[in-house]
Coordinates of C-alpha atoms in Angstrom, one line a residue:
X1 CA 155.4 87.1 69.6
X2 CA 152.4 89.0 69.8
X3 CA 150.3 86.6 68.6
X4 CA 151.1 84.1 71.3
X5 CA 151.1 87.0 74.2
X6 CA 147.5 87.6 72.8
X7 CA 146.4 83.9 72.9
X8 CA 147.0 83.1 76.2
X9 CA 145.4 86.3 77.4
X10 CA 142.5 84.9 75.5
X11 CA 143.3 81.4 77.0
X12 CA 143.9 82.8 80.3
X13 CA 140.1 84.9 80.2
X14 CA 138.1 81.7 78.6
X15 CA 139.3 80.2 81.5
X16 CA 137.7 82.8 83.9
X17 CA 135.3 82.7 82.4
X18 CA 134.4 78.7 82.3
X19 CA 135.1 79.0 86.5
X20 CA 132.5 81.7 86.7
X21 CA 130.1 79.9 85.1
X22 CA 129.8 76.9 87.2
X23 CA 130.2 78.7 90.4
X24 CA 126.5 79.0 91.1
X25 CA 124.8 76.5 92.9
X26 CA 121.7 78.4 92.4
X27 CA 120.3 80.9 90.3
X28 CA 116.8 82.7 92.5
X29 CA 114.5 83.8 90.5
X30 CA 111.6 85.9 91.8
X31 CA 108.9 87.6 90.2
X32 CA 108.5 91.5 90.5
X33 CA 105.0 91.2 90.7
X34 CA 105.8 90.6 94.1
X35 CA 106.9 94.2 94.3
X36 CA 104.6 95.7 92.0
X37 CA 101.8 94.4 93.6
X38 CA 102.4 95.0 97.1
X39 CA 100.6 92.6 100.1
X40 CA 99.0 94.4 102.3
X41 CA 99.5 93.7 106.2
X42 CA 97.0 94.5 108.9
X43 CA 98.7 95.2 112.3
X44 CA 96.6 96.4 115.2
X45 CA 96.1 100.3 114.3
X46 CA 97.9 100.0 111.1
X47 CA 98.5 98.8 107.8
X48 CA 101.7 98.0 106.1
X49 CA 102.4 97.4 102.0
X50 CA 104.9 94.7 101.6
X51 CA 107.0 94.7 98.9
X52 CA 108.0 91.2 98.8
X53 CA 110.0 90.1 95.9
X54 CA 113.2 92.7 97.3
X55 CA 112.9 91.1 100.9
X56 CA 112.9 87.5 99.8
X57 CA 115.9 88.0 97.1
X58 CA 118.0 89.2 100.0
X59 CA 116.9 86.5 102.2
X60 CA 117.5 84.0 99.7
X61 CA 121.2 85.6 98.9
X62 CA 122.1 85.0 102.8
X63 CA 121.0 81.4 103.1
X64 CA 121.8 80.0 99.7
X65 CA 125.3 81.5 99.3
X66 CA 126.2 79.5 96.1
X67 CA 123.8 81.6 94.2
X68 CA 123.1 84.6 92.5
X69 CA 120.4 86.2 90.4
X70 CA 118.2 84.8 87.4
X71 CA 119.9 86.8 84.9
X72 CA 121.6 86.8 81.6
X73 CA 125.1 85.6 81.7
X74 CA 124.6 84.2 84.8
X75 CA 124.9 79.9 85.5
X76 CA 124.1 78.4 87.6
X77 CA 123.2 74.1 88.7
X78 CA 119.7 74.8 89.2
X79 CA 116.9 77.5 88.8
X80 CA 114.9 78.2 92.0
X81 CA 111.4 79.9 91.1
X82 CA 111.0 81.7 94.4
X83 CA 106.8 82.4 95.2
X84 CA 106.0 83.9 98.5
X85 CA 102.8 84.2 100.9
X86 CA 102.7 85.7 104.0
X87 CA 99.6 86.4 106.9
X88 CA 99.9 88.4 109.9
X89 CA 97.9 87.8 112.9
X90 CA 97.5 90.9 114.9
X91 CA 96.0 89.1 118.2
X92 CA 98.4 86.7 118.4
X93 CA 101.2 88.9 117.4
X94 CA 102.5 86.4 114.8
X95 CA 103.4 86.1 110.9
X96 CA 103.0 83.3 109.3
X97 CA 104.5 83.0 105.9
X98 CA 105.1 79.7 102.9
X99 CA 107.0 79.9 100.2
X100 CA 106.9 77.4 96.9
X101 CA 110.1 76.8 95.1
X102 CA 109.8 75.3 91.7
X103 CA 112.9 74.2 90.5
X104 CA 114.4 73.2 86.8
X105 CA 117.0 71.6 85.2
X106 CA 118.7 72.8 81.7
X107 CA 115.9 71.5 79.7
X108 CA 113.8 73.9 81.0
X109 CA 111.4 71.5 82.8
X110 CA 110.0 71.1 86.1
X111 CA 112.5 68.9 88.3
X112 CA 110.2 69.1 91.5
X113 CA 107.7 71.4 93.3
X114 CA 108.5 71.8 96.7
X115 CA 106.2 73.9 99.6
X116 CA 108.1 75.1 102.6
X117 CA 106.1 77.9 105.5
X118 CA 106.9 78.8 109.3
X119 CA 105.8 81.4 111.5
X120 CA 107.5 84.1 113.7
X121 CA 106.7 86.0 116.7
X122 CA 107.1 89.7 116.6
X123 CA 105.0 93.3 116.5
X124 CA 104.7 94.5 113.1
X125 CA 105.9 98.2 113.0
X126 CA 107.2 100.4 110.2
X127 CA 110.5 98.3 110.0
X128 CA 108.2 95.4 109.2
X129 CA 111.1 94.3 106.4
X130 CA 113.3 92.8 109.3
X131 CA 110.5 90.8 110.4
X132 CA 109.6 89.9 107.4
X133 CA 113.4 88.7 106.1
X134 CA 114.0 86.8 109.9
X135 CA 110.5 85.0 108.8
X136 CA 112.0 84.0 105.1
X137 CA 115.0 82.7 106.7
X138 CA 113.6 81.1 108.4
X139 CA 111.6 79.4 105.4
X140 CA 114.8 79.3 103.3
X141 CA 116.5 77.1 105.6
X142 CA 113.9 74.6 105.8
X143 CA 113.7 74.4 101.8
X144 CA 117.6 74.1 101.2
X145 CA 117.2 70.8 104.2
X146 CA 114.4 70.0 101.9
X147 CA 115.8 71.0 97.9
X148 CA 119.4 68.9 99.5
X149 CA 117.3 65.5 100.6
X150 CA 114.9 66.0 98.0
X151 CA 115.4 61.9 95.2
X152 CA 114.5 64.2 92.2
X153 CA 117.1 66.9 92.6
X154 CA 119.6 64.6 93.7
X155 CA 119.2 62.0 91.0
X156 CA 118.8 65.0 88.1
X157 CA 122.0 66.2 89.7
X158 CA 123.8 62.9 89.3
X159 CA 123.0 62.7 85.6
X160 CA 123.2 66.0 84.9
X161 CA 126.1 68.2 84.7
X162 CA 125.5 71.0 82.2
X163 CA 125.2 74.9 83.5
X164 CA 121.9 76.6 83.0
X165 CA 122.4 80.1 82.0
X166 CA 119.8 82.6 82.8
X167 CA 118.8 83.7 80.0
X168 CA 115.8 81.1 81.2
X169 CA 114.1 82.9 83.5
X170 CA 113.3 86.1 81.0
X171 CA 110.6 83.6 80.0
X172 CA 109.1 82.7 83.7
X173 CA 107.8 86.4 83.8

């Protein structure tokens, strides 16, 4: 008796398990050089060092819901290799920022590069992060329009069904 009690509690957890693993849409990957190697923004009588990596990752978690972190144990559909840019124009009062996704499949290879930027209106102060995340929303939402009409995705997405675990993106550092 307690060796079929014990089976289905491992049946019961495999199964868990199996769900968890193909909940992810997405796994984001982006690089902490990003944070290590803060940009620096000029505003008019100041400066500010932008940590970017933190910023986008949160942005990223509020637009793509479906997703989650590049990390072990962690599956997801796709990988999204998150690389950021921003430029603030002090005059004009306006940030301009692009981001490039590079996106892979289970194999490890390239599906598609893809280059999304916008720009936002707004005075750089020392809460420059909210400015900065309403800017990479803004981004965000034009690349999901863009990684969801994209032929390449879609098509690797039809033939393709297997989880990628992220055990992957210990190698895109």
């Amino acid at each position: 008796m307690k060796k079929i009690k014990s089976f289905f509690v491992i049946l019961i957890l495999s199964l868990i398990s199996a769900n968890a693993q193909s909940a992810n849409d997405y796994l984001i990957y982006v690089s902490n050089f990003y944070d290590k190697h803060p940009t620096h923004i000029k505003a008019y009588r100041s400066g500010y060092w932008v940590k970017q990596a933190t910023i986008l990752k949160n942005s990223s978690k509020a637009i793509f819901t479906s997703s989650t972190n590049c990390e072990k144990d962690q599956y997801g559909k796709l990988i999204l290799s998150l690389e950021p840019k921003i430029f603030y124009n002090s005059l004009m009062t306006t940030l301009y920022g692009g981001i490039t996704a590079k996106i892979y499949g289970h194999d490890g290879k390239i599906i598609t590069t893809i280059f999304s930027e916008d720009e936002t209106q707004g005075i750089l102060t020392v809460l420059y992060e909210k400015l900065v995340g309403k800017l990479y929303q803004k981004i965000l939402l034009q690349l999901q329009n863009q990684i969801s009409t994209n032929d390449a995705i879609n098509s690797y997405l039809q033939k393709n069904s297997e989880p990628i675990e992220g055990t992957f993106c210990s190698i895109l550092n």
